mmCIF file of C-alpha atoms in Angstrom:
data_model
loop_
_atom_site.group_PDB
_atom_site.id
_atom_site.type_symbol
_atom_site.label_atom_id
_atom_site.label_comp_id
_atom_site.label_asym_id
_atom_site.label_seq_id
_atom_site.Cartn_x
_atom_site.Cartn_y
_atom_site.Cartn_z
ATOM 1 C CA UNK A 282 0.000 0.000 0.000
ATOM 2 C CA UNK A 283 1.302 3.448 -0.922
ATOM 3 C CA UNK A 284 0.724 6.088 1.772
ATOM 4 C CA UNK A 285 1.569 9.749 1.927
ATOM 5 C CA UNK A 286 4.156 10.708 4.554
ATOM 6 C CA UNK A 287 2.396 11.027 7.920
ATOM 7 C CA UNK A 288 3.441 11.983 11.428
ATOM 8 C CA UNK A 289 1.303 11.829 14.585
ATOM 9 C CA UNK A 290 3.006 14.071 17.161
ATOM 10 C CA UNK A 291 1.374 13.618 20.558
ATOM 11 C CA UNK A 292 1.316 14.982 24.059
ATOM 12 C CA UNK A 293 0.598 11.913 26.139
ATOM 13 C CA UNK A 294 -1.770 12.053 29.100
ATOM 14 C CA UNK A 295 0.563 12.587 32.059
ATOM 15 C CA UNK A 296 -2.166 13.158 34.633
ATOM 16 C CA UNK A 297 -5.321 11.263 33.599
ATOM 17 C CA UNK A 298 -8.593 12.731 34.899
ATOM 18 C CA UNK A 299 -10.811 10.629 37.135
ATOM 19 C CA UNK A 300 -12.531 7.903 35.148
ATOM 20 C CA UNK A 301 -10.131 8.133 32.200
ATOM 21 C CA UNK A 302 -10.616 5.001 30.075
ATOM 22 C CA UNK A 303 -8.399 5.627 27.088
ATOM 23 C CA UNK A 304 -4.886 4.705 28.195
ATOM 24 C CA UNK A 305 -2.787 3.973 25.128
ATOM 25 C CA UNK A 306 -5.348 5.239 22.636
ATOM 26 C CA UNK A 307 -2.725 7.287 20.792
ATOM 27 C CA UNK A 308 -1.254 3.921 19.766
ATOM 28 C CA UNK A 309 -4.687 3.077 18.353
ATOM 29 C CA UNK A 310 -4.804 6.421 16.526
ATOM 30 C CA UNK A 311 -1.439 5.720 14.902
ATOM 31 C CA UNK A 312 -2.519 2.278 13.718
ATOM 32 C CA UNK A 313 -5.713 3.779 12.273
ATOM 33 C CA UNK A 314 -3.573 6.078 10.121
ATOM 34 C CA UNK A 315 -1.774 3.043 8.697
ATOM 35 C CA UNK A 316 -5.135 1.758 7.393
ATOM 36 C CA UNK A 317 -4.194 -1.928 7.358
ATOM 37 C CA UNK A 318 -5.980 -4.753 9.166
ATOM 38 C CA UNK A 319 -2.909 -6.233 10.861
ATOM 39 C CA UNK A 320 -0.287 -3.488 11.057
ATOM 40 C CA UNK A 321 3.391 -4.046 11.634
ATOM 41 C CA UNK A 322 4.282 -1.737 14.522
ATOM 42 C CA UNK A 323 7.704 -1.069 15.979
ATOM 43 C CA UNK A 324 8.381 0.772 19.225
ATOM 44 C CA UNK A 325 11.585 2.786 19.596
ATOM 45 C CA UNK A 326 12.169 3.495 23.288
ATOM 46 C CA UNK A 327 15.617 5.104 23.062
ATOM 47 C CA UNK A 328 14.419 8.121 25.056
ATOM 48 C CA UNK A 329 13.917 5.910 28.140
ATOM 49 C CA UNK A 330 17.103 3.929 27.585
ATOM 50 C CA UNK A 331 15.253 0.929 26.118
ATOM 51 C CA UNK A 332 13.557 0.314 29.458
ATOM 52 C CA UNK A 333 12.249 -3.269 29.499
ATOM 53 C CA UNK A 334 9.372 -2.230 31.753
ATOM 54 C CA UNK A 335 8.320 0.451 29.280
ATOM 55 C CA UNK A 336 8.634 -1.855 26.263
ATOM 56 C CA UNK A 337 6.560 -4.578 27.929
ATOM 57 C CA UNK A 338 3.866 -2.111 28.998
ATOM 58 C CA UNK A 339 3.662 -0.531 25.551
ATOM 59 C CA UNK A 340 3.455 -3.926 23.874
ATOM 60 C CA UNK A 341 0.594 -5.007 26.126
ATOM 61 C CA UNK A 342 -1.345 -1.826 25.385
ATOM 62 C CA UNK A 343 -0.696 -2.074 21.650
ATOM 63 C CA UNK A 344 -1.879 -5.697 21.600
ATOM 64 C CA UNK A 345 -5.146 -4.712 23.309
ATOM 65 C CA UNK A 346 -6.254 -2.789 20.194
ATOM 66 C CA UNK A 347 -6.319 -5.830 17.920
ATOM 67 C CA UNK A 348 -4.069 -8.070 15.889
ATOM 68 C CA UNK A 349 -0.710 -6.554 15.034
ATOM 69 C CA UNK A 350 2.847 -7.680 14.436
ATOM 70 C CA UNK A 351 4.671 -5.915 17.261
ATOM 71 C CA UNK A 352 8.378 -5.376 17.715
ATOM 72 C CA UNK A 353 10.798 -2.978 19.349
ATOM 73 C CA UNK A 354 14.085 -1.578 18.119
ATOM 74 C CA UNK A 355 16.575 -1.479 20.975
ATOM 75 C CA UNK A 356 19.938 0.257 20.617
ATOM 76 C CA UNK A 357 21.435 -0.501 24.050
ATOM 77 C CA UNK A 358 23.967 -1.968 24.181
ATOM 78 C CA UNK A 359 23.816 -2.718 20.464
ATOM 79 C CA UNK A 360 20.928 -2.978 17.974
ATOM 80 C CA UNK A 361 18.747 -6.012 18.623
ATOM 81 C CA UNK A 362 18.044 -6.560 14.908
ATOM 82 C CA UNK A 363 20.645 -7.423 12.305
ATOM 83 C CA UNK A 364 19.497 -4.947 9.653
ATOM 84 C CA UNK A 365 17.974 -1.853 11.270
ATOM 85 C CA UNK A 366 17.083 -0.177 7.979
ATOM 86 C CA UNK A 367 15.314 -3.227 6.560
ATOM 87 C CA UNK A 368 13.400 -3.784 9.801
ATOM 88 C CA UNK A 369 12.117 -0.231 10.009
ATOM 89 C CA UNK A 370 11.245 0.035 6.314
ATOM 90 C CA UNK A 371 9.101 -3.091 6.713
ATOM 91 C CA UNK A 372 6.862 -1.418 9.323
ATOM 92 C CA UNK A 373 3.480 0.245 8.916
ATOM 93 C CA UNK A 374 3.900 2.294 12.116
ATOM 94 C CA UNK A 375 6.966 3.375 14.075
ATOM 95 C CA UNK A 376 6.078 4.668 17.550
ATOM 96 C CA UNK A 377 8.599 6.636 19.634
ATOM 97 C CA UNK A 378 8.405 6.833 23.418
ATOM 98 C CA UNK A 379 8.648 9.869 25.617
ATOM 99 C CA UNK A 380 11.709 10.538 27.743
ATOM 100 C CA UNK A 381 14.859 12.514 26.953
ATOM 101 C CA UNK A 382 14.735 14.007 23.468
ATOM 102 C CA UNK A 383 18.350 15.182 23.807
ATOM 103 C CA UNK A 384 19.593 11.652 24.496
ATOM 104 C CA UNK A 385 17.320 10.241 21.810
ATOM 105 C CA UNK A 386 18.720 12.532 19.117
ATOM 106 C CA UNK A 387 22.339 11.872 20.102
ATOM 107 C CA UNK A 388 21.952 8.093 20.039
ATOM 108 C CA UNK A 389 19.901 8.097 16.828
ATOM 109 C CA UNK A 390 22.471 10.191 15.011
ATOM 110 C CA UNK A 391 25.279 7.924 16.175
ATOM 111 C CA UNK A 392 23.381 4.983 14.642
ATOM 112 C CA UNK A 393 22.272 6.987 11.562
ATOM 113 C CA UNK A 394 18.638 6.454 12.524
ATOM 114 C CA UNK A 395 17.932 10.053 11.506
ATOM 115 C CA UNK A 396 18.639 9.102 7.889
ATOM 116 C CA UNK A 397 16.777 5.783 8.086
ATOM 117 C CA UNK A 398 13.679 7.308 9.685
ATOM 118 C CA UNK A 399 13.508 10.025 7.051
ATOM 119 C CA UNK A 400 13.538 7.309 4.400
ATOM 120 C CA UNK A 401 10.781 5.432 6.234
ATOM 121 C CA UNK A 402 8.660 8.593 6.448
ATOM 122 C CA UNK A 403 9.138 9.407 2.777
ATOM 123 C CA UNK A 404 8.079 5.862 1.868
ATOM 124 C CA UNK A 405 4.842 6.100 3.873
ATOM 125 C CA UNK A 406 5.642 4.458 7.200
ATOM 126 C CA UNK A 407 3.535 6.301 9.804
ATOM 127 C CA UNK A 408 5.803 7.979 12.354
ATOM 128 C CA UNK A 409 4.230 8.604 15.753
ATOM 129 C CA UNK A 410 5.260 9.332 19.293
ATOM 130 C CA UNK A 411 4.610 11.091 22.559
ATOM 131 C CA UNK A 412 6.496 13.990 24.179
ATOM 132 C CA UNK A 413 10.129 13.365 23.110
ATOM 133 C CA UNK A 414 8.567 11.253 20.353
ATOM 134 C CA UNK A 415 6.677 14.356 19.259
ATOM 135 C CA UNK A 416 9.432 16.947 19.619
ATOM 136 C CA UNK A 417 12.005 14.949 17.670
ATOM 137 C CA UNK A 418 10.320 15.268 14.247
ATOM 138 C CA UNK A 419 10.200 19.074 14.444
ATOM 139 C CA UNK A 420 12.818 21.778 13.951
ATOM 140 C CA UNK A 421 13.007 22.204 17.713
ATOM 141 C CA UNK A 422 11.041 22.652 20.888
ATOM 142 C CA UNK A 423 11.112 23.008 24.641
ATOM 143 C CA UNK A 424 12.652 20.181 26.653
ATOM 144 C CA UNK A 425 13.230 19.199 30.270
ATOM 145 C CA UNK A 426 16.078 16.885 29.224
ATOM 146 C CA UNK A 427 18.550 19.083 31.128
ATOM 147 C CA UNK A 428 16.273 20.125 34.011
ATOM 148 C CA UNK A 429 12.836 21.320 35.031
ATOM 149 C CA UNK A 430 13.701 24.954 34.259
ATOM 150 C CA UNK A 431 13.386 23.902 30.574
ATOM 151 C CA UNK A 432 15.579 24.706 27.602
ATOM 152 C CA UNK A 433 15.025 25.410 23.935
ATOM 153 C CA UNK A 434 16.201 22.617 21.644
ATOM 154 C CA UNK A 435 16.975 23.903 18.149
ATOM 155 C CA UNK A 436 18.427 20.821 16.440
ATOM 156 C CA UNK A 437 15.494 18.469 15.976
ATOM 157 C CA UNK A 438 15.308 16.178 12.963
ATOM 158 C CA UNK A 439 13.502 18.935 11.041
ATOM 159 C CA UNK A 440 11.249 16.602 9.082
ATOM 160 C CA UNK A 441 8.661 19.259 9.966
ATOM 161 C CA UNK A 442 9.705 22.938 9.651
ATOM 162 C CA UNK A 443 7.921 24.012 12.835
ATOM 163 C CA UNK A 444 8.756 24.166 16.522
ATOM 164 C CA UNK A 445 6.794 22.043 18.964
ATOM 165 C CA UNK A 446 5.664 22.407 22.557
ATOM 166 C CA UNK A 447 4.190 19.470 24.476
ATOM 167 C CA UNK A 448 2.050 19.265 27.641
ATOM 168 C CA UNK A 449 1.222 22.915 27.074
ATOM 169 C CA UNK A 450 -1.482 23.121 29.750
ATOM 170 C CA UNK A 451 0.390 21.560 32.664
ATOM 171 C CA UNK A 452 1.302 23.801 35.580
ATOM 172 C CA UNK A 453 4.198 21.850 37.108
ATOM 173 C CA UNK A 454 6.726 23.364 34.669
ATOM 174 C CA UNK A 455 6.668 26.683 32.760
ATOM 175 C CA UNK A 456 6.307 24.919 29.390
ATOM 176 C CA UNK A 457 3.647 27.230 27.977
ATOM 177 C CA UNK A 458 5.570 30.418 28.808
ATOM 178 C CA UNK A 459 8.975 29.063 27.694
ATOM 179 C CA UNK A 460 7.628 27.982 24.320
ATOM 180 C CA UNK A 461 6.091 31.366 23.584
ATOM 181 C CA UNK A 462 9.159 33.238 24.824
ATOM 182 C CA UNK A 463 11.402 31.140 22.558
ATOM 183 C CA UNK A 464 9.217 31.751 19.515
ATOM 184 C CA UNK A 465 8.996 35.478 20.295
ATOM 185 C CA UNK A 466 12.788 35.795 20.557
ATOM 186 C CA UNK A 467 13.429 33.840 17.365
ATOM 187 C CA UNK A 468 15.238 31.065 19.245
ATOM 188 C CA UNK A 469 12.600 28.731 17.817
ATOM 189 C CA UNK A 470 10.577 29.105 14.617
ATOM 190 C CA UNK A 471 6.804 29.437 14.663
ATOM 191 C CA UNK A 472 5.105 26.193 15.553
ATOM 192 C CA UNK A 473 2.492 24.168 17.357
ATOM 193 C CA UNK A 474 1.942 23.426 21.031
ATOM 194 C CA UNK A 475 -0.329 20.643 22.260
ATOM 195 C CA UNK A 476 -2.216 20.266 25.499
ATOM 196 C CA UNK A 477 -2.193 16.937 27.352
ATOM 197 C CA UNK A 478 -3.762 14.181 25.250
ATOM 198 C CA UNK A 479 -3.676 16.211 22.020
ATOM 199 C CA UNK A 480 -1.896 15.123 18.833
ATOM 200 C CA UNK A 481 -0.919 16.860 15.608
ATOM 201 C CA UNK A 482 -1.570 14.812 12.486
ATOM 202 C CA UNK A 483 0.702 15.967 9.695
ATOM 203 C CA UNK A 484 0.403 14.826 6.087
ATOM 204 C CA UNK A 485 3.614 15.666 4.298
ATOM 205 C CA UNK A 486 4.925 18.764 6.074
ATOM 206 C CA UNK A 487 1.510 20.363 6.574
ATOM 207 C CA UNK A 488 -0.808 20.092 9.569
ATOM 208 C CA UNK A 489 -3.822 18.043 8.492
ATOM 209 C CA UNK A 490 -5.830 17.760 11.718
ATOM 210 C CA UNK A 491 -5.675 18.116 15.493
ATOM 211 C CA UNK A 492 -7.027 15.142 17.465
ATOM 212 C CA UNK A 493 -7.301 14.281 21.142
ATOM 213 C CA UNK A 494 -8.103 11.448 23.524
ATOM 214 C CA UNK A 495 -9.763 13.947 25.876
ATOM 215 C CA UNK A 496 -12.672 16.306 25.155
ATOM 216 C CA UNK A 497 -12.388 20.087 24.980
ATOM 217 C CA UNK A 498 -8.647 20.241 24.379
ATOM 218 C CA UNK A 499 -6.632 22.473 22.035
ATOM 219 C CA UNK A 500 -3.455 22.769 20.089
ATOM 220 C CA UNK A 501 -2.022 26.254 19.629
ATOM 221 C CA UNK A 502 -0.271 27.835 16.663
ATOM 222 C CA UNK A 503 2.312 30.272 18.003
ATOM 223 C CA UNK A 504 4.233 32.789 15.908
ATOM 224 C CA UNK A 505 6.154 36.051 16.456
ATOM 225 C CA UNK A 506 3.905 39.111 16.580
ATOM 226 C CA UNK A 507 6.471 41.440 14.970
ATOM 227 C CA UNK A 508 6.784 43.542 18.100
ATOM 228 C CA UNK A 509 8.982 41.327 20.243
ATOM 229 C CA UNK A 510 6.214 39.103 21.509
ATOM 230 C CA UNK A 511 4.211 36.136 20.300
ATOM 231 C CA UNK A 512 0.629 35.673 19.196
ATOM 232 C CA UNK A 513 -1.288 32.438 19.358
ATOM 233 C CA UNK A 514 -4.312 30.855 17.737
ATOM 234 C CA UNK A 515 -6.322 28.058 19.339
ATOM 235 C CA UNK A 516 -6.857 24.966 17.182
ATOM 236 C CA UNK A 517 -9.667 22.914 18.774
ATOM 237 C CA UNK A 518 -9.023 19.178 18.718
ATOM 238 C CA UNK A 519 -11.432 16.502 17.502
ATOM 239 C CA UNK A 520 -11.886 13.873 20.219
ATOM 240 C CA UNK A 521 -10.910 10.606 18.488
ATOM 241 C CA UNK A 522 -11.229 7.415 20.529
ATOM 242 C CA UNK A 523 -12.425 3.876 19.733
#
């Protein structure tokens, strides 16, 4: 099947509301974009150091949404598949975990995964991920990889020519303010921020739709206002759950 290049860049649900029943549904959203009955799905959990606990939990959630051929690409201490490029090109969906985007990018570049993943994307493999797995596809974003004070990251993979902010509505870190300050100053280009549970669905390099696993959530387009500040536009998300 020939698919257009697609990316699903998600803010995961860090603090689920009472009664939340849609844990892992962003995995389901990604497999829906692949539009095949039994998708081949590979998890890349570099950002959490290939944590076995994370891989096992993700695999269990992914399996709960129906038949799929599941795998994970592990890079510590060496790749767990003989031909990384062939394995990833054979997938319908590649899903990237949250964690440290700084560590993720360093390890990927050492293994030339940046080049391989671009090839996968161009050939129609759906790329998806949460938090670090959202930031990485963009030109840059705001990260807590170095500490909770947050820093601007300006050397993302740049598959998408925008900046990205994740967990934009959470109050435990100044993510919302830092993202807008960085866009206003020109440290980061204009881009999209997502509230918890919201995902950006890109087709090619353009934003196609904003979706969420929670009702009444937004993404935000943020750009310089020409006077040293930033202006923003709310992009209401369509709630998309099974």
